XYZ file of C-alpha atoms in Angstrom:
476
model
C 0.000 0.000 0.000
C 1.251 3.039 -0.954
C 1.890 5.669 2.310
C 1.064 8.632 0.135
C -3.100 8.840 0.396
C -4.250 11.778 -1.603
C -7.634 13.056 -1.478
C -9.107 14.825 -5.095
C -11.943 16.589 -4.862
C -13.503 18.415 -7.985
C -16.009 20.838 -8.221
C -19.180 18.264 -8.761
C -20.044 18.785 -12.881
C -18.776 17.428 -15.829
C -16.680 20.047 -16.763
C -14.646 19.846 -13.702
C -14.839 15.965 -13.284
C -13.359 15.411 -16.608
C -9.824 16.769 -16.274
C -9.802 15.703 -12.387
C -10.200 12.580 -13.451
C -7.730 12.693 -16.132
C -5.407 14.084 -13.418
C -6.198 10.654 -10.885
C -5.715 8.515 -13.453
C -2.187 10.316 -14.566
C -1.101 10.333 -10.835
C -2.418 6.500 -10.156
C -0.024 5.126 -12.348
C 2.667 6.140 -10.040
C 1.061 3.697 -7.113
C -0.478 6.841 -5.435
C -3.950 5.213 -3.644
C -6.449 8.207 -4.624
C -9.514 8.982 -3.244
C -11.774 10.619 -5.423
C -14.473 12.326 -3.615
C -17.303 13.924 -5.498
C -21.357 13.218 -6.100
C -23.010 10.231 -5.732
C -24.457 10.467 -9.396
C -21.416 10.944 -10.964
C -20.204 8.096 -9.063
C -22.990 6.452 -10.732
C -21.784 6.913 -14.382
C -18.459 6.345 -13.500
C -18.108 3.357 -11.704
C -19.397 1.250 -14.335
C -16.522 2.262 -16.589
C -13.417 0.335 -16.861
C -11.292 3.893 -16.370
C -10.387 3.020 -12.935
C -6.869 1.440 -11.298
C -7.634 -0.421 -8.386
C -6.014 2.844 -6.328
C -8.448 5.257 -7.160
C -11.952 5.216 -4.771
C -14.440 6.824 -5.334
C -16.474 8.492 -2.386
C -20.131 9.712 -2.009
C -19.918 13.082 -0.415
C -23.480 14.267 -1.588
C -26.564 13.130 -3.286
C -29.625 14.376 -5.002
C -31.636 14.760 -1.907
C -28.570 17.665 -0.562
C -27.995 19.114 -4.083
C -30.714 18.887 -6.527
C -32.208 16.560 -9.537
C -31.446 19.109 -12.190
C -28.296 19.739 -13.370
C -29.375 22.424 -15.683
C -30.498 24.596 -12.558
C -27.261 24.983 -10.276
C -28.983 27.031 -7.465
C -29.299 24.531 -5.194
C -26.281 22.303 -6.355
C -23.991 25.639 -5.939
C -25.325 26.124 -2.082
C -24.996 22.305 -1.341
C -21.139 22.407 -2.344
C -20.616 25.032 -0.093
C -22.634 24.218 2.902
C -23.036 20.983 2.974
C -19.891 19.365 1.547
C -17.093 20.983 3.552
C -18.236 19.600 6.497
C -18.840 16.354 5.121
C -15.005 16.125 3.414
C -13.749 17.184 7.259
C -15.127 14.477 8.824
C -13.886 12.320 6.026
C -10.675 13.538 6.524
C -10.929 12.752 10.644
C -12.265 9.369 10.125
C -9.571 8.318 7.569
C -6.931 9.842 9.749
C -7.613 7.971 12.740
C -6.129 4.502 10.540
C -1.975 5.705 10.698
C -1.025 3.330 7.686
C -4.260 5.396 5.468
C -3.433 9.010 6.678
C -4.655 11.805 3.900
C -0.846 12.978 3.076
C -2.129 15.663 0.558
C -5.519 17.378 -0.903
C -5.861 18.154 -4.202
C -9.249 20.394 -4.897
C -10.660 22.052 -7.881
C -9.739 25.916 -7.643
C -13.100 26.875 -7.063
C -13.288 25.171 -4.134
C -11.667 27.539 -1.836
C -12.958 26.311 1.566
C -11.112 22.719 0.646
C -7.965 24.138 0.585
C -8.762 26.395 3.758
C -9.555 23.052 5.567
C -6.839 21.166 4.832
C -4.109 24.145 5.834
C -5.863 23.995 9.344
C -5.669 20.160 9.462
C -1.922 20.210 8.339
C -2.458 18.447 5.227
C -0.283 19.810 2.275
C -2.447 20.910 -0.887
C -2.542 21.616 -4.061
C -4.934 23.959 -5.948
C -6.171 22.272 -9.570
C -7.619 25.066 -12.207
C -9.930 23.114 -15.008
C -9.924 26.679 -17.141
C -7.716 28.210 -18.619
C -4.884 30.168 -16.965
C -6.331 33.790 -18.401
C -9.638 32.971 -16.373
C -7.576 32.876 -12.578
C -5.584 35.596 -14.008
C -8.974 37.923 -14.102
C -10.049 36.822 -10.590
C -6.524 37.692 -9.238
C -7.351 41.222 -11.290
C -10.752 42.122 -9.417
C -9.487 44.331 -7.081
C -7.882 46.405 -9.868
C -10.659 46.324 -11.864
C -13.076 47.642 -9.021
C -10.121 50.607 -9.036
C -9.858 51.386 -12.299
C -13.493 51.986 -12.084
C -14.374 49.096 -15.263
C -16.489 47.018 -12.447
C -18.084 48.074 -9.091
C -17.652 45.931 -5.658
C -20.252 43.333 -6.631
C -18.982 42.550 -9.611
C -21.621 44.800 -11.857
C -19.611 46.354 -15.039
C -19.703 50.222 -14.873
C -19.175 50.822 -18.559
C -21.135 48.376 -20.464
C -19.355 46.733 -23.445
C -16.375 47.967 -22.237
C -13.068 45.853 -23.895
C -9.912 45.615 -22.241
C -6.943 43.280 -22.296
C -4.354 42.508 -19.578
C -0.937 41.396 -21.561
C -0.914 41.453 -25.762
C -1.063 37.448 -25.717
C -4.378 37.034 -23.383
C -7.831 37.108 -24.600
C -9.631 40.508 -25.202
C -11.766 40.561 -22.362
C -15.008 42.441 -22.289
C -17.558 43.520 -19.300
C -20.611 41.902 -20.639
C -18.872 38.609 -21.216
C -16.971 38.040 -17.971
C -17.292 34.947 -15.891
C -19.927 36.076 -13.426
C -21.666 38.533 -16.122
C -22.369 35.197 -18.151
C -23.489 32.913 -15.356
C -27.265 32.779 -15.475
C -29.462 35.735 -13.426
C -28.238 38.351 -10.851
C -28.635 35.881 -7.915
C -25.988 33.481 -9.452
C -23.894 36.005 -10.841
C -23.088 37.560 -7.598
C -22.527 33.998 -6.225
C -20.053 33.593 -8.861
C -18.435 36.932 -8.355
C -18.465 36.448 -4.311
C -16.682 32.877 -4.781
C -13.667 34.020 -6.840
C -13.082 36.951 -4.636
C -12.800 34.531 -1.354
C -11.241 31.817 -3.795
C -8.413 34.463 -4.196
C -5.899 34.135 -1.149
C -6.897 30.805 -0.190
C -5.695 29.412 -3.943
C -2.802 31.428 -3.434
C -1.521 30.568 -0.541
C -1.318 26.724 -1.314
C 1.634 24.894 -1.903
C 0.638 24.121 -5.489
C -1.299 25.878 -7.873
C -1.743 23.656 -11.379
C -3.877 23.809 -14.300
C -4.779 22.022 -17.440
C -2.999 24.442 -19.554
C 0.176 25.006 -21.454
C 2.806 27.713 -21.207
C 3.258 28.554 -25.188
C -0.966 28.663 -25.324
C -0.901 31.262 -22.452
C 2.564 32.718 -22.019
C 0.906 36.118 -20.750
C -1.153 34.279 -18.245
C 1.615 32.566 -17.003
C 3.612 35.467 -16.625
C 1.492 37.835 -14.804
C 0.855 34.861 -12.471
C 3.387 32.644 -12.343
C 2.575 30.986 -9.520
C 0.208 28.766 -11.606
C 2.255 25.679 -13.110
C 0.533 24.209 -16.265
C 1.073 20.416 -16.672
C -1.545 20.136 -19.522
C -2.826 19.065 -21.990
C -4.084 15.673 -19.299
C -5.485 13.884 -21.990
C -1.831 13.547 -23.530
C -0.175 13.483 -20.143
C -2.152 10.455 -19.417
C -0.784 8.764 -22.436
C 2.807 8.951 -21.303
C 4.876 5.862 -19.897
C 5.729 6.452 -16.414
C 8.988 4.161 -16.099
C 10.060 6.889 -18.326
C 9.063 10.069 -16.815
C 10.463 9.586 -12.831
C 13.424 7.699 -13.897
C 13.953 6.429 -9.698
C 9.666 6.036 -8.905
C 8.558 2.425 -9.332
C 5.450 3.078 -10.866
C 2.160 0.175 -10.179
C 1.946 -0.046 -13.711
C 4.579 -1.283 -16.258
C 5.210 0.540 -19.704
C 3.982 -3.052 -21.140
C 0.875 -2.224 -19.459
C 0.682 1.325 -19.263
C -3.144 2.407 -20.317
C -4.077 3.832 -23.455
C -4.932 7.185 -24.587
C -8.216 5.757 -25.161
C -8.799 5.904 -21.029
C -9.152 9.922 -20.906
C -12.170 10.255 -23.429
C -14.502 8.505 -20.977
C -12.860 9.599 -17.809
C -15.906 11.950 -16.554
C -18.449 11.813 -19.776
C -21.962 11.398 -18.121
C -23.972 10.032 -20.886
C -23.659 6.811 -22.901
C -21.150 7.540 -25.787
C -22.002 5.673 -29.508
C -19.441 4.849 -30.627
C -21.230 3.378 -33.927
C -20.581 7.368 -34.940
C -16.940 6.111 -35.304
C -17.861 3.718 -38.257
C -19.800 6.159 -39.723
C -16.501 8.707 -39.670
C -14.536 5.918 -41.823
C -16.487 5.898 -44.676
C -15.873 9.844 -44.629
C -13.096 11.377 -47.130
C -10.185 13.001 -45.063
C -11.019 16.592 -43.178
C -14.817 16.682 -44.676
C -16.984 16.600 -41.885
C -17.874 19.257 -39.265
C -18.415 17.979 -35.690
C -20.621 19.971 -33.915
C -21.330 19.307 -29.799
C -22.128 21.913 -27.281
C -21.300 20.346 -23.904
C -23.290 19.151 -21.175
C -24.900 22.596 -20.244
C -26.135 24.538 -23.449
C -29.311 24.287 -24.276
C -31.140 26.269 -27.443
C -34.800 27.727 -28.275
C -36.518 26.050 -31.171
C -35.713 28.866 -33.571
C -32.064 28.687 -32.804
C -32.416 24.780 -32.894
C -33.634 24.385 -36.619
C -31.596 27.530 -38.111
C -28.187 25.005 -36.811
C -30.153 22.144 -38.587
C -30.706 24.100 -41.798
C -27.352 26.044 -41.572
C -25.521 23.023 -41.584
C -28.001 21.464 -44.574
C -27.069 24.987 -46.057
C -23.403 23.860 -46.298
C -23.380 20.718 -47.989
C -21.101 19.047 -45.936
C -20.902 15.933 -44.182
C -21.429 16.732 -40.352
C -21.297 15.031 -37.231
C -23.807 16.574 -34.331
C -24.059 15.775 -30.596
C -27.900 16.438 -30.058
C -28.056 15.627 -26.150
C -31.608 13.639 -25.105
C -32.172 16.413 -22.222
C -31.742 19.287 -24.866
C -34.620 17.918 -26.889
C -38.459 18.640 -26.124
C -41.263 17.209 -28.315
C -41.223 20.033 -30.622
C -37.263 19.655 -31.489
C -37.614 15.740 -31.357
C -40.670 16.198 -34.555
C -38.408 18.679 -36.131
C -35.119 16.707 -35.807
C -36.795 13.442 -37.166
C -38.102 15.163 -40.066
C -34.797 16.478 -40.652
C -32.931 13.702 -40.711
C -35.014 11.909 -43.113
C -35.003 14.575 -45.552
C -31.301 14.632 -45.749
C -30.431 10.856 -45.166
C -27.866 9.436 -42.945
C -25.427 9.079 -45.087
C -25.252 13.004 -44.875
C -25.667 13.292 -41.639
C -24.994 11.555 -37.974
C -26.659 12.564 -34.901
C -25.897 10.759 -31.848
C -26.891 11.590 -27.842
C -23.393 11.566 -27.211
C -19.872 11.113 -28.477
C -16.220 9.828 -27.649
C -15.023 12.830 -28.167
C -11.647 12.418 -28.266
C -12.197 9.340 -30.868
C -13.864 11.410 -32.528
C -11.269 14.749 -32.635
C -8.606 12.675 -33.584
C -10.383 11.120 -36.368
C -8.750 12.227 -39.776
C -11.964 12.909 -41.144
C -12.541 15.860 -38.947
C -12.645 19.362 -41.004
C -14.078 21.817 -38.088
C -15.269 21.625 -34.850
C -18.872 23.689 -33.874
C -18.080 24.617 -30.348
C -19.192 25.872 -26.699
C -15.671 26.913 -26.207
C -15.716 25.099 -22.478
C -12.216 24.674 -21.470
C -11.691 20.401 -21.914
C -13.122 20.791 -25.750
C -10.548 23.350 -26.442
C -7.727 21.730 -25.279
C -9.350 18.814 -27.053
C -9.426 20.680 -30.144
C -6.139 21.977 -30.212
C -4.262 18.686 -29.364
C -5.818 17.476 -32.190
C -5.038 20.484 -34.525
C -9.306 21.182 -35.169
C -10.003 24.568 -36.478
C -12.905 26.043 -34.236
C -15.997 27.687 -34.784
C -16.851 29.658 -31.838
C -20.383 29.242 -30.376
C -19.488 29.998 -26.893
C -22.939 29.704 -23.816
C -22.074 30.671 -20.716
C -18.920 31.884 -18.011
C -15.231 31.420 -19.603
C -16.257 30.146 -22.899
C -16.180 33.549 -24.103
C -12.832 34.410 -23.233
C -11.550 31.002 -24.812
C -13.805 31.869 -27.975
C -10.993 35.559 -27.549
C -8.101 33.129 -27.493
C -9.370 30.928 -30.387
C -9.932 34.369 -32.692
C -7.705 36.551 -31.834
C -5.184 34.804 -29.723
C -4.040 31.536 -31.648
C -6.285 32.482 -34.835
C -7.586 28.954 -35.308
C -11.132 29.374 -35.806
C -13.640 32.001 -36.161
C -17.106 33.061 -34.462
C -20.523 34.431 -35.041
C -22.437 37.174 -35.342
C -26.379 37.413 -34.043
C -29.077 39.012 -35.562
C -31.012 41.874 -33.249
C -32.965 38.912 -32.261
C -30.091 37.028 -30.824
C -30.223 34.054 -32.962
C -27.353 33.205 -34.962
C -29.098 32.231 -38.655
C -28.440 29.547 -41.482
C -26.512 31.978 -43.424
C -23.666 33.227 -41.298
C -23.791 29.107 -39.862
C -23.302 28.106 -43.730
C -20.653 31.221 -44.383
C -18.601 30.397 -41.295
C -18.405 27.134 -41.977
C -17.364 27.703 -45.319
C -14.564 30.009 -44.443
C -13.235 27.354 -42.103
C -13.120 24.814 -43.635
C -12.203 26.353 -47.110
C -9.014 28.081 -45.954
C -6.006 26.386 -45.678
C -4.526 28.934 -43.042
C -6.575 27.957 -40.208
C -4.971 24.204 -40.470
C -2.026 25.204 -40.833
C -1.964 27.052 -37.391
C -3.936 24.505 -35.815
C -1.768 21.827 -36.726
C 1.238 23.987 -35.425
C -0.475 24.605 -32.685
C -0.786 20.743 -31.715
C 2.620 20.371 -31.827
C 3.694 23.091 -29.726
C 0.779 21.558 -27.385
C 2.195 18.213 -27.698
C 5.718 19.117 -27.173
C 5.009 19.979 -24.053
C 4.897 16.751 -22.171
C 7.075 15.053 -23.931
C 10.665 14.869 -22.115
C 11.906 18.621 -22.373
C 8.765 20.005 -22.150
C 7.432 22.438 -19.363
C 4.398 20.591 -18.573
C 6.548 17.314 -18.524
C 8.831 18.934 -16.172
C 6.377 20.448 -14.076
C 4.292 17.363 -13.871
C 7.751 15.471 -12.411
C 7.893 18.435 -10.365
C 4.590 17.825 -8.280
C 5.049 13.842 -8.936
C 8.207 14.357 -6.390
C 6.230 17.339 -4.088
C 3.755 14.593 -3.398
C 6.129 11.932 -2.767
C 8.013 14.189 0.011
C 6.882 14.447 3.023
């Protein structure tokens, strides 16, 4: 049994599980025994995967009746996580302390989860602070207090100048008032929860003893440089590919080279739904870098109108297209429409599916484009793959990746709405067009996957920083 016992705890939604996970999986390969503490459902969906080493547990720390049936309406979720759950992960803590060969030796919790890291400094447990967005997005909570001075936002978070733009360092995203994180987080209740949460978040993230995200250095060199007390060891879902043995040269990992897992393990490490893969055989048939992939996450959700001008848009284009069409983002309405759709244009044209391995599936060389949310994991999944990106960001960060993808990197593009807000067949079919028809946004995206890549392979700085941590955990 291995005497280093750490204790992962991510902030309870898909989003967050995924790259957690990714992170366990990365860390049990070097004989760590992990406990993974998070919500009974996502226990659920997880346990009957075959993602787990025998060292990773998984722990029920709250359940529907504490947090909520809904996913789509976080109120009571949000309140649960931060009443009910630090007292619950304390007593965990106390219980599994009282064995002396099982003794937590570290915590590793999900930025956003401020009050973990506060608990485990007062039980003299070392800790590490995990960010599942991108570097820019701590980098504007660190900034609120200059923003409230510079007069751009007021002391709850409320922009004084709407529409105002503004841009910390030349290589971060061009940040604007109405799209900030809180500003894009539902109504004025949740904002200011938001808001609230990564002002307290602040000290308590920086005062532990590790602060690491899923990022990479050449993807966010500002970031990193106006904060460079946050380490990236990304992209995970490469990390997790790499052979141990060869990484910490003196560790004696569990698991052998010979039977080192797969990269295949990361694209169902935290994916809630039931993934068809039949989508996969469908994708072979298709000539190389013809079909556009569209998925929107597990939180967007459209109106009818917005629904059947994507349908039509992507009709519009005449290409091949691969779309994610989740079962709890249909209602009867959308369901007629959909089926009517789909028999009009055949499935040889088209593949919908509830879900997707989405990894398989962005690695797949007939991939032309990717129809995004702009969340964080499909990002990175994007760009380790070298997809070009059409910007179709919903909610919190995913407009300030949508910045990096445009202006930033300059490997996709993004839309434009009509008075009425809804984004129509035309500019869908135009966009589309443009990105897949110029050679350009390839080109950078496939340069862009290397430099990604690079980086944790031996002699890169998320390689070295993820040997780093490996030997921070292992001293004690």
């Amino acid at each position: 049994m291995s005497k280093h016992h750490i204790l992962m705890i991510p902030y309870p939604v898909q989003g967050h599980v995924i790259p957690l996970m990714e992170l366990a999986q990365s860390l049990a390969k070097y004989g760590f025994k992990i406990t993974f503490a998070t919500h009974k459902r996502i226990i659920n969906y997880l346990g009957g995967k075959n993602i787990l080493h025998d060292q990773i547990h998984l722990i029920s720390i709250l359940d529907e009746s504490e947090s909520g049936e809904d996913k789509n309406v976080p109120g009571k979720l949000s309140e649960a996580i931060f009443k009910v759950m630090p007292g619950k992960i304390e007593k965990l803590i106390q219980e599994t302390n009282a064995y002396k060969d099982d003794k937590i030796t570290s915590v590793i919790a999900d930025q956003s989860l401020g009050w973990a890291l506060e608990l485990a400094a007062k039980m003299g447990i070392k800790r590490a602070a995990f960010l599942t967005a991108a570097a820019a997005n701590l980098v504007l909570g660190f900034n609120i207090p200059k923003l409230i001075d510079d007069g751009i936002i007021d002391t709850n978070g409320t922009p004084a100048i709407k529409d105002h733009t503004f841009q910390f360092e030349p290589t971060m995203p061009i940040m604007n008032t109405s799209d900030l994180v809180w500003t894009r987080m539902g109504n004025l209740t949740m904002q200011k929860i938001i808001f609230d949460m990564m002002v307290h978040n602040n000290k308590a993230v920086k005062s532990a003893d590790w602060l690491i995200c899923n990022s990479v250095y050449d993807l966010e060199p500002g970031a990193f440089n106006l904060a460079p007390e946050i380490v990236p060891i990304g992209p995970l879902l490469a990390s997790n590919c790499l052979d141990p043995s060869m990484s910490l040269p003196e560790a004696e990992p569990r698991i052998s080279s010979r039977e080192s897992p797969n990269c295949e393990i990361s694209s169902v490490a935290g994916s809630f739904w039931p993934e068809e893969s039949t989508c996969l055989n469908w994708l072979d048939q298709q000539p190389l870098c013809s079909v556009v992939y569209v998925a929107f996450g597990s939180f967007t959700l459209f109106n009818e109108s917005q629904f059947q001008e994507l349908a039509l848009g992507l009709e519009l284009t005449n290409m091949s297209f691969l779309w994610v069409v989740r079962t709890d983002a249909l209602d009867a309405k959308t369901d007629v429409f959909l089926n009517f759709f789909m028999d009009r244009i055949g499935k040889k044209k088209g593949q919908i599916v509830s879900w997707a391995p989405q990894l398989k599936v962005l690695s797949h060389p007939s991939i032309g484009c990717f129809v995004s949310h702009c969340g964080w994991n499909s990002t990175i999944e994007a760009i380790s793959n070298g997809i070009p990106i059409l910007c179709w960001p919903y909610f919190a960060d995913q407009f300030m990746n949508q910045s990096y993808i445009c202006d930033i990197w300059k490997v996709g593009v993004g839309l434009k709405k009509e008075a009425n807000g809804i984004i129509n067949r035309v500019e869908i079919k135009h966009k589309v067009e443009q990105l897949m028809g110029y050679v350009e946004f390839k080109k950078r995206a496939l340069q862009f996957k290397e430099m990604a890549m690079s980086s944790v392979k031996g002699g890169g700085r998320s390689y070295q920083n993820f040997i780093n941590f490996i030997q921070w955990i292992k001293s004690s």
